[in-house]
Coordinates of C-alpha atoms in Angstrom, one line a residue:
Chain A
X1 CA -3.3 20.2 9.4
X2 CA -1.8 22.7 6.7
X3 CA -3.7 21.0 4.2
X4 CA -5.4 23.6 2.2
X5 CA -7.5 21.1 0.4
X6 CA -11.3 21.4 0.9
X7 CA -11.7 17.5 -0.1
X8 CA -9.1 16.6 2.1
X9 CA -11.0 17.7 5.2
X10 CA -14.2 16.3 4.1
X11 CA -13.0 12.8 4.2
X12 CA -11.3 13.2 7.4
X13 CA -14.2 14.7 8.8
X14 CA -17.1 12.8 6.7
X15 CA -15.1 9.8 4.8
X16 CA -16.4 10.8 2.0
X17 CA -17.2 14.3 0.2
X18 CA -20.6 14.4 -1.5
X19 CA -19.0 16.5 -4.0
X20 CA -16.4 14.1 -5.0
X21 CA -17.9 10.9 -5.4
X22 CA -15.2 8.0 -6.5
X23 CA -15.1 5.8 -9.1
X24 CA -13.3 2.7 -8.9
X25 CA -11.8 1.4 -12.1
X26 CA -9.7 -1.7 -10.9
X27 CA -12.3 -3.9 -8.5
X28 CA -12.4 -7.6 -8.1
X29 CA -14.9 -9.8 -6.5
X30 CA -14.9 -12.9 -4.0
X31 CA -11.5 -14.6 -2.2
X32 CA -8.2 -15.1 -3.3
X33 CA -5.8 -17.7 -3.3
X34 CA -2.8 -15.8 -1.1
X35 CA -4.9 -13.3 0.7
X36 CA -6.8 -13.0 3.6
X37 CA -9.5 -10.3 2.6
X38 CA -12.2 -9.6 4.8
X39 CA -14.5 -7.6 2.0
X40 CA -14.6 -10.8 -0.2
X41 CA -18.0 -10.8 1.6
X42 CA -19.9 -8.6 -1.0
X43 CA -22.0 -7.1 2.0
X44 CA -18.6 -5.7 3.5
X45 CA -17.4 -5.0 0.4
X46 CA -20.6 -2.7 0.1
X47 CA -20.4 -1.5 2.8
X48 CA -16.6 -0.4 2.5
X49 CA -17.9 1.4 -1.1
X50 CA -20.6 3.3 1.0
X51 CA -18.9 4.6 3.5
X52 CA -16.1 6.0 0.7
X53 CA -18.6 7.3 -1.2
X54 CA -17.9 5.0 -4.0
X55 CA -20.6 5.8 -7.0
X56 CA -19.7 2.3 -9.1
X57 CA -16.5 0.2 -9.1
X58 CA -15.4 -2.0 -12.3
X59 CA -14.8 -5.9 -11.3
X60 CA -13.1 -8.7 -12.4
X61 CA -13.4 -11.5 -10.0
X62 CA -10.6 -13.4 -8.9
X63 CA -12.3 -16.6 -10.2
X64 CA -12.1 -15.7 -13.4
X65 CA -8.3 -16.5 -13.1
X66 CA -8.6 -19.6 -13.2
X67 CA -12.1 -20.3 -14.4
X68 CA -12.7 -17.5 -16.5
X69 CA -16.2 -18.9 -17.8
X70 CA -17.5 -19.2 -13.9
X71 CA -16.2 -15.9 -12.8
X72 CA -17.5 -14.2 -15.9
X73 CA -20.8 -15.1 -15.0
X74 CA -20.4 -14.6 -11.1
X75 CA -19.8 -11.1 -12.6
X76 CA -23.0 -10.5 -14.6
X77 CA -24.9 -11.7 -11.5
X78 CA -23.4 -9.5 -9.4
X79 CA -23.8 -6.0 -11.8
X80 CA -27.4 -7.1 -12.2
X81 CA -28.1 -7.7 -8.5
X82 CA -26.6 -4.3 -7.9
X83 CA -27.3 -2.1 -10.6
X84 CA -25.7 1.0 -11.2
X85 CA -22.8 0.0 -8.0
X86 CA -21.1 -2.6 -9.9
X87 CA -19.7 -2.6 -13.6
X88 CA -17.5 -5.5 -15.3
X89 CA -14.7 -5.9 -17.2
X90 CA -14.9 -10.0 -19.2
X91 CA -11.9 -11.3 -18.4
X92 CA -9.7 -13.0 -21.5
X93 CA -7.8 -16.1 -21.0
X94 CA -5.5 -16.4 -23.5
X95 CA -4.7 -19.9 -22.7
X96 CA -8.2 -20.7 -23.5
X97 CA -8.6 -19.9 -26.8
X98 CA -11.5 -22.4 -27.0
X99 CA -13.4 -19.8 -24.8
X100 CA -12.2 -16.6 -26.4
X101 CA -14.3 -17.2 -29.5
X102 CA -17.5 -18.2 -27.9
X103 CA -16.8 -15.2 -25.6
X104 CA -17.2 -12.7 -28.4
X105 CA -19.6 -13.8 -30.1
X106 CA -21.4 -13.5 -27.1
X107 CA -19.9 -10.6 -25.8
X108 CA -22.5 -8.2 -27.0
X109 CA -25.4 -10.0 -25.4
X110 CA -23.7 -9.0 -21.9
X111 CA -25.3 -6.5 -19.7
X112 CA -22.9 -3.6 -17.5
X113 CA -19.7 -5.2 -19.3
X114 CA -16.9 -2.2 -20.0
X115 CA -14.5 -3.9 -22.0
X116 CA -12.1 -6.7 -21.1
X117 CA -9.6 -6.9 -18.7
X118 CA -6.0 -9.2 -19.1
X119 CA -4.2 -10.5 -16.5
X120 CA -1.1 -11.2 -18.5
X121 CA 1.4 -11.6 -15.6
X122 CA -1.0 -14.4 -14.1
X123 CA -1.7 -16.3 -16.8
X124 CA 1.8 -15.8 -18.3
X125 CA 1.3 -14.9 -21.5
X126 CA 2.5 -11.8 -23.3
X127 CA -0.4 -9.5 -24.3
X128 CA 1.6 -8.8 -27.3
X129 CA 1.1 -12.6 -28.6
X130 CA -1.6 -13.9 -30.7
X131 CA -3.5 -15.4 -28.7
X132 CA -4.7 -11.8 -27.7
X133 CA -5.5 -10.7 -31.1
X134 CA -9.3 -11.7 -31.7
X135 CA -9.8 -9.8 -28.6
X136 CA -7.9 -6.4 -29.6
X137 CA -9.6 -6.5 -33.0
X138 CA -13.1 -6.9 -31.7
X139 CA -12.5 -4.5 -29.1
X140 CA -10.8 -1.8 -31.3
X141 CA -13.9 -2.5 -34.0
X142 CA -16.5 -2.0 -30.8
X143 CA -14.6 0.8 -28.8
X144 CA -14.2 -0.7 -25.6
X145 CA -12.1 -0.1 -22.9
X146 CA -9.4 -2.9 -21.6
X147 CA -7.9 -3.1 -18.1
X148 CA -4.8 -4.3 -18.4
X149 CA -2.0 -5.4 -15.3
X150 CA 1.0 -3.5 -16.3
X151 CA 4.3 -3.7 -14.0
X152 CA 7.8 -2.3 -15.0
X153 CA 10.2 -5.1 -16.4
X154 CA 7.6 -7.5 -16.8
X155 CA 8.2 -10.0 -20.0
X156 CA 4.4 -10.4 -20.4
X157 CA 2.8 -6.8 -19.8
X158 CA 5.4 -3.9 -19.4
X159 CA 4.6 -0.7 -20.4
X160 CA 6.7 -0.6 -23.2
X161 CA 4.5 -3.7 -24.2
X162 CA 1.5 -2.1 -23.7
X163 CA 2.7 1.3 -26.1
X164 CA 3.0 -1.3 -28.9
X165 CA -0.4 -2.2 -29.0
X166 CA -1.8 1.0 -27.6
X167 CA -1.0 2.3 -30.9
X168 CA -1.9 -0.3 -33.4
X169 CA -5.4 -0.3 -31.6
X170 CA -6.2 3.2 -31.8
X171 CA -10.2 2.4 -30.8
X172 CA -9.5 1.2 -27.5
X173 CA -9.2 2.8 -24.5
X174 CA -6.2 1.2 -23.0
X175 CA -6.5 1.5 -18.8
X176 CA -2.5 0.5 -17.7
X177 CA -3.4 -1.0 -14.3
X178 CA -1.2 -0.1 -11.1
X179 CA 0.5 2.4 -13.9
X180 CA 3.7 0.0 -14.7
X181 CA 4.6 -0.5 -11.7
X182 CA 8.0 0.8 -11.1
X183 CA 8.8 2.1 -14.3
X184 CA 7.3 5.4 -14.2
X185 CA 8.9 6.9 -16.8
X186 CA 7.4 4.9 -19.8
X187 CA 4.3 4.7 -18.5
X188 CA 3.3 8.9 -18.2
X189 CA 5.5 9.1 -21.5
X190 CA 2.5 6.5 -23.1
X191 CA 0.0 8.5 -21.2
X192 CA 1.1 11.9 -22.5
X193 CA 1.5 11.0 -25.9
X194 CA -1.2 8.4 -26.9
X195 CA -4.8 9.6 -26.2
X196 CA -6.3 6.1 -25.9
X197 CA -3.8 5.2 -22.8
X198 CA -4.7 6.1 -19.5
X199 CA -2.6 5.3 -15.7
X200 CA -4.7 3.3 -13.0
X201 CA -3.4 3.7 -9.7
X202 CA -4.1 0.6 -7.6
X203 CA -0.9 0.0 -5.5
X204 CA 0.8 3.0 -6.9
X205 CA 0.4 5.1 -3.7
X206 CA 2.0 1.7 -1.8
X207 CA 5.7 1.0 -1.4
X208 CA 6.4 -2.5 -3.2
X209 CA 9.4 -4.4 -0.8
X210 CA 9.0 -8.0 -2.2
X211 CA 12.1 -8.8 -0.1
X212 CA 9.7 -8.0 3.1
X213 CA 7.6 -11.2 2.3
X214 CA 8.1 -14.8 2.5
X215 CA 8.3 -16.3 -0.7
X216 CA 8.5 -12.4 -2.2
X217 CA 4.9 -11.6 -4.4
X218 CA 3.7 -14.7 -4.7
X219 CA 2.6 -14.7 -8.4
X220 CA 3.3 -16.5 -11.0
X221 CA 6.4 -14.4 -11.8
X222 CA 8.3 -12.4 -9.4
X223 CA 7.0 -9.1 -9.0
X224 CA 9.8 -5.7 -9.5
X225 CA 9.8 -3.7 -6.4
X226 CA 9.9 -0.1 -5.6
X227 CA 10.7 0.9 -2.1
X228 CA 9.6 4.8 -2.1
X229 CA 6.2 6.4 -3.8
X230 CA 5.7 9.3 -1.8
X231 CA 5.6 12.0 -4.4
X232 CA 4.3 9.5 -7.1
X233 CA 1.2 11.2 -7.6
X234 CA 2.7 14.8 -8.3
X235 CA 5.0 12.8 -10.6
X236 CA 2.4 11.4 -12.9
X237 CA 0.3 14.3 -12.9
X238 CA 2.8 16.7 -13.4
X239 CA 4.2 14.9 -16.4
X240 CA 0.8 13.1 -17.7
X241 CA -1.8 15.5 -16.6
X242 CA -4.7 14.2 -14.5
X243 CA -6.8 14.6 -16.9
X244 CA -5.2 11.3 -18.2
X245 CA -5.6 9.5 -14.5
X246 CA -8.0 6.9 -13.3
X247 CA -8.7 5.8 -9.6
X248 CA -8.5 2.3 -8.3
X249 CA -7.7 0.1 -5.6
X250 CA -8.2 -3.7 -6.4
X251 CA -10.9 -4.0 -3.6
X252 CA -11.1 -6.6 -1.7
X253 CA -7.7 -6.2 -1.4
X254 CA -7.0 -2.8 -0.8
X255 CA -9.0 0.1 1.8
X256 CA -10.3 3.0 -0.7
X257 CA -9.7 5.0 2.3
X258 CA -5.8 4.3 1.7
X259 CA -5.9 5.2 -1.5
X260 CA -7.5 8.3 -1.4
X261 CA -5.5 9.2 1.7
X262 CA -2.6 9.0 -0.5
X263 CA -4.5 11.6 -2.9
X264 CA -5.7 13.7 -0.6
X265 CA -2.7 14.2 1.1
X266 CA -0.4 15.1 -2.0
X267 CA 0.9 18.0 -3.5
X268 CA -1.8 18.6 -5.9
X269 CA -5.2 20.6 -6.5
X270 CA -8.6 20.0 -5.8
X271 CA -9.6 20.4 -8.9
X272 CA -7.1 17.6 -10.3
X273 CA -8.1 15.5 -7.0
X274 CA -11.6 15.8 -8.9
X275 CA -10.8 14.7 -12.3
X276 CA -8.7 11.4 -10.4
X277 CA -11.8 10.4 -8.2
X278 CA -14.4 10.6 -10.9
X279 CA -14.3 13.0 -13.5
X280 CA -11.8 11.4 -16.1
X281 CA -14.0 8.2 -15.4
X282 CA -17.0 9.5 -16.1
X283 CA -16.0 10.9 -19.6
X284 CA -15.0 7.3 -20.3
X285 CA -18.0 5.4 -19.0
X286 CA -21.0 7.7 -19.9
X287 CA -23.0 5.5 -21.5
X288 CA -22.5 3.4 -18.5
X289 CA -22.8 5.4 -15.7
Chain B
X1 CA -7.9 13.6 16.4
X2 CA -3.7 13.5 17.6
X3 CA -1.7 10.9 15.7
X4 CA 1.6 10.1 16.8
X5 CA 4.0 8.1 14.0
X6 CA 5.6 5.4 14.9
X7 CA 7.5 4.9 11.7
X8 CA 8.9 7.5 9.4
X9 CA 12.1 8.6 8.8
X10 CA 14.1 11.8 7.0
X11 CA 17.4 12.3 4.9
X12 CA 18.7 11.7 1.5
X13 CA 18.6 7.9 0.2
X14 CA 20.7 6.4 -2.9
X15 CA 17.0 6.0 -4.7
X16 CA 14.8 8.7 -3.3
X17 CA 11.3 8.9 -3.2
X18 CA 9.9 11.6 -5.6
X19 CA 8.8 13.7 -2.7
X20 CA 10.9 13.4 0.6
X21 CA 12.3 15.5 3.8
X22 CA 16.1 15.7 3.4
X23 CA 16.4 17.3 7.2
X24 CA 14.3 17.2 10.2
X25 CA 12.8 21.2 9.3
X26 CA 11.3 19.4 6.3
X27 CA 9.9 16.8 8.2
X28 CA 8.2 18.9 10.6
X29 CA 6.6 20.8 7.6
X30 CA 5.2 17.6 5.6
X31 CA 3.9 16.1 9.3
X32 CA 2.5 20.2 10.2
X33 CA 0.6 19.8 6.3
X34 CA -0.5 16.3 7.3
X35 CA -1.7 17.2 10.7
X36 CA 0.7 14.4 12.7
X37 CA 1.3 15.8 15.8
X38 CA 4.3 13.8 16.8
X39 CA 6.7 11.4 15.5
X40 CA 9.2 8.5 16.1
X41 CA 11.2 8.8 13.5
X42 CA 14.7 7.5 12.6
X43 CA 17.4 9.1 10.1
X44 CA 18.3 7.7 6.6
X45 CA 21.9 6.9 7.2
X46 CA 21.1 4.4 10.3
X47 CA 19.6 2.6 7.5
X48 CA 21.3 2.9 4.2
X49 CA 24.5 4.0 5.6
X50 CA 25.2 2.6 9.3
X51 CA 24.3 3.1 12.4
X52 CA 27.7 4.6 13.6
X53 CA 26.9 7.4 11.6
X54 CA 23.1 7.6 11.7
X55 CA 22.8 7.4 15.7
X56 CA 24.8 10.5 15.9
X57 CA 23.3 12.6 13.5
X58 CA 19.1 11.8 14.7
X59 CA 20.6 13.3 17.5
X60 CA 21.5 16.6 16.2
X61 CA 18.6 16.9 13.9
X62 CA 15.9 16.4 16.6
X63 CA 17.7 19.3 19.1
X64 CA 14.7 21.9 19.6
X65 CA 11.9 19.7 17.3
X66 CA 9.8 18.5 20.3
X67 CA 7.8 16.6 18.3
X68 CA 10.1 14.4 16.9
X69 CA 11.1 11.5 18.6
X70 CA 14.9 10.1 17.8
X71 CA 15.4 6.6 18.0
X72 CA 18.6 4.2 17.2
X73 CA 19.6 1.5 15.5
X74 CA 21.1 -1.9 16.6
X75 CA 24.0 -3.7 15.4
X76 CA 25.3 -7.0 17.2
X77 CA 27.7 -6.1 20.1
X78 CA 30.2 -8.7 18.9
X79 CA 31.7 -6.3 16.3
X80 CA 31.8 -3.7 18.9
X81 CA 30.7 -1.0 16.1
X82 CA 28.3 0.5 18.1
X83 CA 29.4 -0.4 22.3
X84 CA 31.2 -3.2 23.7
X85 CA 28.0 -4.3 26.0
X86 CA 24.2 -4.2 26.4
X87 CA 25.1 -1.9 29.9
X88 CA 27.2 0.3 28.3
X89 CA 24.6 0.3 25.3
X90 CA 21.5 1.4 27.7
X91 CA 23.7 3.8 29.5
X92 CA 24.1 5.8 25.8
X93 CA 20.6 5.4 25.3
X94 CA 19.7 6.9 28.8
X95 CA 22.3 10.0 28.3
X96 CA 20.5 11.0 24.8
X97 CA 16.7 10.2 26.0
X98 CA 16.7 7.4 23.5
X99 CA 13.6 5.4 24.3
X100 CA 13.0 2.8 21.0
X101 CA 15.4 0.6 19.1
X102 CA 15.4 -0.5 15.4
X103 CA 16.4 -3.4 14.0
X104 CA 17.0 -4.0 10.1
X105 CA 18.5 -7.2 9.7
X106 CA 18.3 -7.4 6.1
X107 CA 20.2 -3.9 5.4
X108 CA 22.7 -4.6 8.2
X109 CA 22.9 -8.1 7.5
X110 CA 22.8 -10.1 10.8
X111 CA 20.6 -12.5 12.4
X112 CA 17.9 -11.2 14.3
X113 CA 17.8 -13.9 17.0
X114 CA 18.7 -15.1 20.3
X115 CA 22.3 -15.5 19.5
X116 CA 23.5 -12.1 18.3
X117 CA 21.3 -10.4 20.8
X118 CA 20.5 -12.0 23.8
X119 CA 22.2 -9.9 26.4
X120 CA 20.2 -6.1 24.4
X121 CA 17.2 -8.3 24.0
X122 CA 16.7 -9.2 27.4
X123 CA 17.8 -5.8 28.8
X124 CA 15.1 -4.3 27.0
X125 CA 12.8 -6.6 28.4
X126 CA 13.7 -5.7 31.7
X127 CA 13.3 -1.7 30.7
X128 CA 10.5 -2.2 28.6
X129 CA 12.1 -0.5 25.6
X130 CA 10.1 -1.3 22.1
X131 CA 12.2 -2.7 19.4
X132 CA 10.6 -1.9 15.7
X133 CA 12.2 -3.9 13.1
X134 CA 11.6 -4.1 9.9
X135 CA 12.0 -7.7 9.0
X136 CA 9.6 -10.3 7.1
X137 CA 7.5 -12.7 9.5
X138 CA 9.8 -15.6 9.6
X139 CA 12.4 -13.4 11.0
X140 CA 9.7 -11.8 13.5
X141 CA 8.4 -15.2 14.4
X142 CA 11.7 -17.0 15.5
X143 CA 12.4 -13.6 17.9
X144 CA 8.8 -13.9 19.2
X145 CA 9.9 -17.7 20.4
X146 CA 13.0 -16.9 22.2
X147 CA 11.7 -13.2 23.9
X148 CA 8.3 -13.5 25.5
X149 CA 8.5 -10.1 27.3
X150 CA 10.2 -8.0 24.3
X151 CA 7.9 -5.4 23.1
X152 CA 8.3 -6.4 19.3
X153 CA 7.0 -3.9 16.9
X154 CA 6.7 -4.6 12.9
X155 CA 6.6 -2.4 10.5
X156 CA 5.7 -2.4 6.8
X157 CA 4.9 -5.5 6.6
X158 CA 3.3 -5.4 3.2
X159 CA 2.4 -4.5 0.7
X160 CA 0.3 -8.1 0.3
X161 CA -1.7 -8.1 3.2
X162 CA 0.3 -11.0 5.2
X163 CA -2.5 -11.5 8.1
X164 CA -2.7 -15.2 7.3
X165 CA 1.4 -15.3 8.8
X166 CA 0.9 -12.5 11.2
X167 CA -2.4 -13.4 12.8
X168 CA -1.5 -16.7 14.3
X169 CA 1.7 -14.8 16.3
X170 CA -0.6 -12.0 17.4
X171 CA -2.9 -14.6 19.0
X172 CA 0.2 -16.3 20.7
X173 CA 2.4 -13.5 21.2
X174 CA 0.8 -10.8 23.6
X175 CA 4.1 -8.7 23.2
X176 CA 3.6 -8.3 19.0
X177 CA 2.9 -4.9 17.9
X178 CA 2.4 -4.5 14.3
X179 CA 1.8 -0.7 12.4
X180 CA -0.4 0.1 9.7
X181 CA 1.9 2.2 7.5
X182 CA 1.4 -1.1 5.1
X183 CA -1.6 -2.4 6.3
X184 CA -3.7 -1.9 3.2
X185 CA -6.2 -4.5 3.4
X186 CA -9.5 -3.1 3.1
X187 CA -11.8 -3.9 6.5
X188 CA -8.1 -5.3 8.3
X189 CA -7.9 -2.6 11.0
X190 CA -11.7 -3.5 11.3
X191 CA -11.4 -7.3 11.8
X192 CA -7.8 -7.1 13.7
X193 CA -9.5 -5.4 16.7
X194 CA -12.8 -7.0 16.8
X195 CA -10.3 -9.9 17.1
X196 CA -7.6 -9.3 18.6
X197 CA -8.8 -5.7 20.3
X198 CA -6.7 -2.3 19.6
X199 CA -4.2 -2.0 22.1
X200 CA -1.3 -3.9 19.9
X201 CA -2.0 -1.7 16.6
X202 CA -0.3 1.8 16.1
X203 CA -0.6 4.8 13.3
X204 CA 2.5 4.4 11.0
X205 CA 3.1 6.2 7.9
X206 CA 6.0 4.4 6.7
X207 CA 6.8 8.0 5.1
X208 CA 8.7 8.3 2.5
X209 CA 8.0 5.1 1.2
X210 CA 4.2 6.0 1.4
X211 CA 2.7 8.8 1.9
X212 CA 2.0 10.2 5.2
X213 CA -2.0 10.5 4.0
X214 CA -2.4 6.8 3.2
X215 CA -2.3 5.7 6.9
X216 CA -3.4 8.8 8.5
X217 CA -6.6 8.5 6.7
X218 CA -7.2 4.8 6.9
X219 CA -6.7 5.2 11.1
X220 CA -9.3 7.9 11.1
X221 CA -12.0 6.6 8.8
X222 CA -11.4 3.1 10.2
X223 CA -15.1 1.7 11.3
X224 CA -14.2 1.0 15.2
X225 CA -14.8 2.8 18.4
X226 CA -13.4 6.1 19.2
X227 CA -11.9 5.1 21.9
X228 CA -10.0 2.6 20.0
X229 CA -9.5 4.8 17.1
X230 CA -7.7 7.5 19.2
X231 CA -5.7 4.7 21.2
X232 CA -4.5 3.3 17.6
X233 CA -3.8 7.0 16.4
X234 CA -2.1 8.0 19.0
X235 CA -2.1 6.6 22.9
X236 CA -1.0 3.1 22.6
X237 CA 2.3 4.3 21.0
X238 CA 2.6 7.0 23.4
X239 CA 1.8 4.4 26.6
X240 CA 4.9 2.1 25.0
X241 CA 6.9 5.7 25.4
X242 CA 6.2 6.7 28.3
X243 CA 6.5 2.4 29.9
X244 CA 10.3 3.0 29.3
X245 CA 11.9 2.5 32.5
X246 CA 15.6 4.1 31.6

């Protein structure tokens, strides 16, 4: 292995490097509908963080898709069972605006919650609509941080969509999940310009071929694909720096070990392999972490 | 740890992947930074040109790279594009020490089934040459039904971890292979051989649609025996190699 990256041979030596912890911004929790995922067992999916060296990972759980009041609350069990390994983000329905109201005023009595996240491709609704606007005021008055699913051409989260708010809400620290999928270009341009925007890169490392798959993504809206990402991650950081780059890997669904590998093994520094495993994260999250 | 690729490939493409080899030097660097000691790998134009072209030029591009293993692509004999016969087909293959097939229906456009190639299909299951294709399950499924004996071999079958189609034809089909170059499922490797054991899994990058790192790490961090881990990396591909009987 030419490799000259010290990291790089500590996790294929170790799995981890004590150095480089991870953090995980882009976690869910429990089963999912079109997935078999053997860490939906939180004791594997603990186990899986342990062995990665995974200092806290930032959850959603799939529940909360469809029952965003249940899941919210599998959630604050779960960060106060584990303390210090699990964070949350509340998810926002915005087809239940009888919820978003109650969930506000009672956001602040929550415990290890980072912000919100919206899933606007799964629950089909643009996060540029209305129904998202109690939630972007109150986090932009609070300064919290939002997850949001971004994917290139979507009509309900593109990045393009995301750049519109991103600047209106100034206060929030906008985290552009899997990085617009596929439409690279807007995202690091958002990235680089607006300091509140930051690329997450579940599934960026992964080549996208919905054609492979039967009935293509299965979501509720067909997903763009991509066929080739090697070189993805010298892309974004060339062009967005990594100081504006967060880790992630939507465990249960995806091995950190993956993820990393993708990392480890591009064209980068240590030093900006550093700032995308942790360091940019923990600027972000100090008062959680 | 060796690791032998199963499934990467090298030249230009119409959409390229940020990073990519153009030529077979290149290659042989990125798999030399990656530490991949051997490859099977296949050339952009059988793929997104055709294999009349692409089968010829593996062939120059692998002369003196020891490590890299050429393969060809298949095309139905019934447009005589590529030979007239399955015997005249195997004799090319045996004259350029070609020892694996691809198959990409959906490029190519044919029907990967009994019907366009029964005659190469059961050939190969009489010389026990692998056929990697890269094909959704459905396709992989009806081919699993009509060749019991075919060593069968998908690849990047992801990204959405698909076990819930692939799993029921692993447990049926002792001749189903599958890679991990899009096997991203956390804890997958892990359950797939407690299951199902570790001699029908092999180390695939998928490169340059992923990145040769991805895979390479996930084989060698995976939470298994050694013995399976190094048969996964790098021997159970190298047994299907060496089981050729050209």
């Amino acid at each position: 292995m030419n490799n000259p990256s010290i990291l790089a041979k500590e996790f294929m030596n170790n799995g981890f490097s004590l150095n480089c912890p991870i953090i995980d911004v882009h976690g869910h929790l429990g089963p999912y509908v079109g997935i078999y995922m053997p860490s939906s067992n939180i004791n594997l999916m603990i186990r899986t963080l342990k062995r990665c060296n995974v200092r806290c990972i930032i959850c959603v759980p799939h529940a909360t898709i469809i029952d965003p009041q249940g899941g919210n609350e599998l959630m604050q069990k779960t960060i106060d069972k584990y303390k210090g390994m699990f964070l949350g983000y509340w998810m926002i329905n915005p087809n239940r605006r009888d919820l978003i109201e109650k969930d506000l005023q009672n956001f602040e009595k929550t415990r290890g919650f980072v912000g919100f996240k919206f899933l606007a491709d799964y629950h089909t609704y643009p996060i540029t609509g209305k129904n998202y606007i109690p939630a972007l005021e109150y986090a932009n008055e609070k300064k919290l941080m939002i997850l949001i699913h971004t994917w290139g051409g979507s009509q309900f989260d593109s990045p393009k969509m995301l750049g519109s708010i991103a600047e209106k809400y100034t206060n929030i620290n906008f985290v552009m999940g899997h990085s617009g999928f596929g439409d690279w270009e807007t995202s690091v341009k958002l990235a680089k310009e607006l300091p509140n925007v930051y690329l997450e890169l579940t599934a960026v490392w992964a080549s996208h071929d919905f054609s492979m798959q039967v009935k293509g993504s299965g979501s509720p809206v067909p997903f763009l694909s991509f066929l080739h990402v090697n070189g993805i991650i010298e892309y974004i950081v060339e062009r967005a720096g990594s100081k504006k780059i967060l880790f992630g890997t939507d465990l249960p669904w995806y091995s950190p070990h993956y993820a990393a590998g993708a990392i480890l093994f591009s064209h980068i520094s240590d030093e900006e392999r550093h700032d995308i495993f942790h360091r940019n994260a923990e600027r972000l999250l100090s008062k959680f972490l | 740890m060796k690791f032998f690729d199963c499934n990467c490939y090298f030249g230009h493409v119409g959409l390229p992947a940020f990073r990519y080899a153009s030529n077979s030097d290149e290659l042989v660097n990125e798999l030399d930074f990656c530490g991949t000691d051997k490859a099977l790998v296949y050339h952009s134009s059988m793929r997104f040109d055709s294999p009349i072209v692409g089968n010829k030029v593996i062939l120059e591009e692998v002369k003196n790279k020891p490590n890299l293993i050429p393969t060809w692509a298949v095309l139905p004999f019934q447009t005589n594009e590529l030979a007239r016969t399955g015997d005249e087909f195997l004799e090319e293959m045996k004259r350029n020490n070609i020892k694996a097939l691809r198959a990409f229906p959906d490029e190519h456009r044919y029907f990967l089934n009994e019907l366009t190639f029964g005659e190469l299909f059961e050939l190969m299951e009489d010389k026990s040459i692998p056929l990697l294709i890269r094909s959704n399950w459905e396709a992989a499924s009806n081919l699993l039904k009509s060749f019991k004996k075919l060593i069968i071999v998908v690849t990047s079958h992801g990204p959405h971890p698909q076990d819930r189609y692939f799993r029921p034809l692993l447990e049926k089909y002792e001749n189903l292979y599958i890679d991990t170059s899009s096997y991203l499922l956390d804890r997958g490797i892990e359950s797939l051989v407690e299951i199902f054991g570790y001699k029908r899994i092999l180390f695939g990058s998928g490169y340059p649609e992923n990145y040769i790192g991805s895979s390479l790490l996930r084989v060698a961090q995976a939470e298994i025996d050694e013995d399976a881990k190094k048969a996964i990396a790098y021997d159970n591909l190298d047994s299907l190699i060496r089981g050729v009987k050209l």
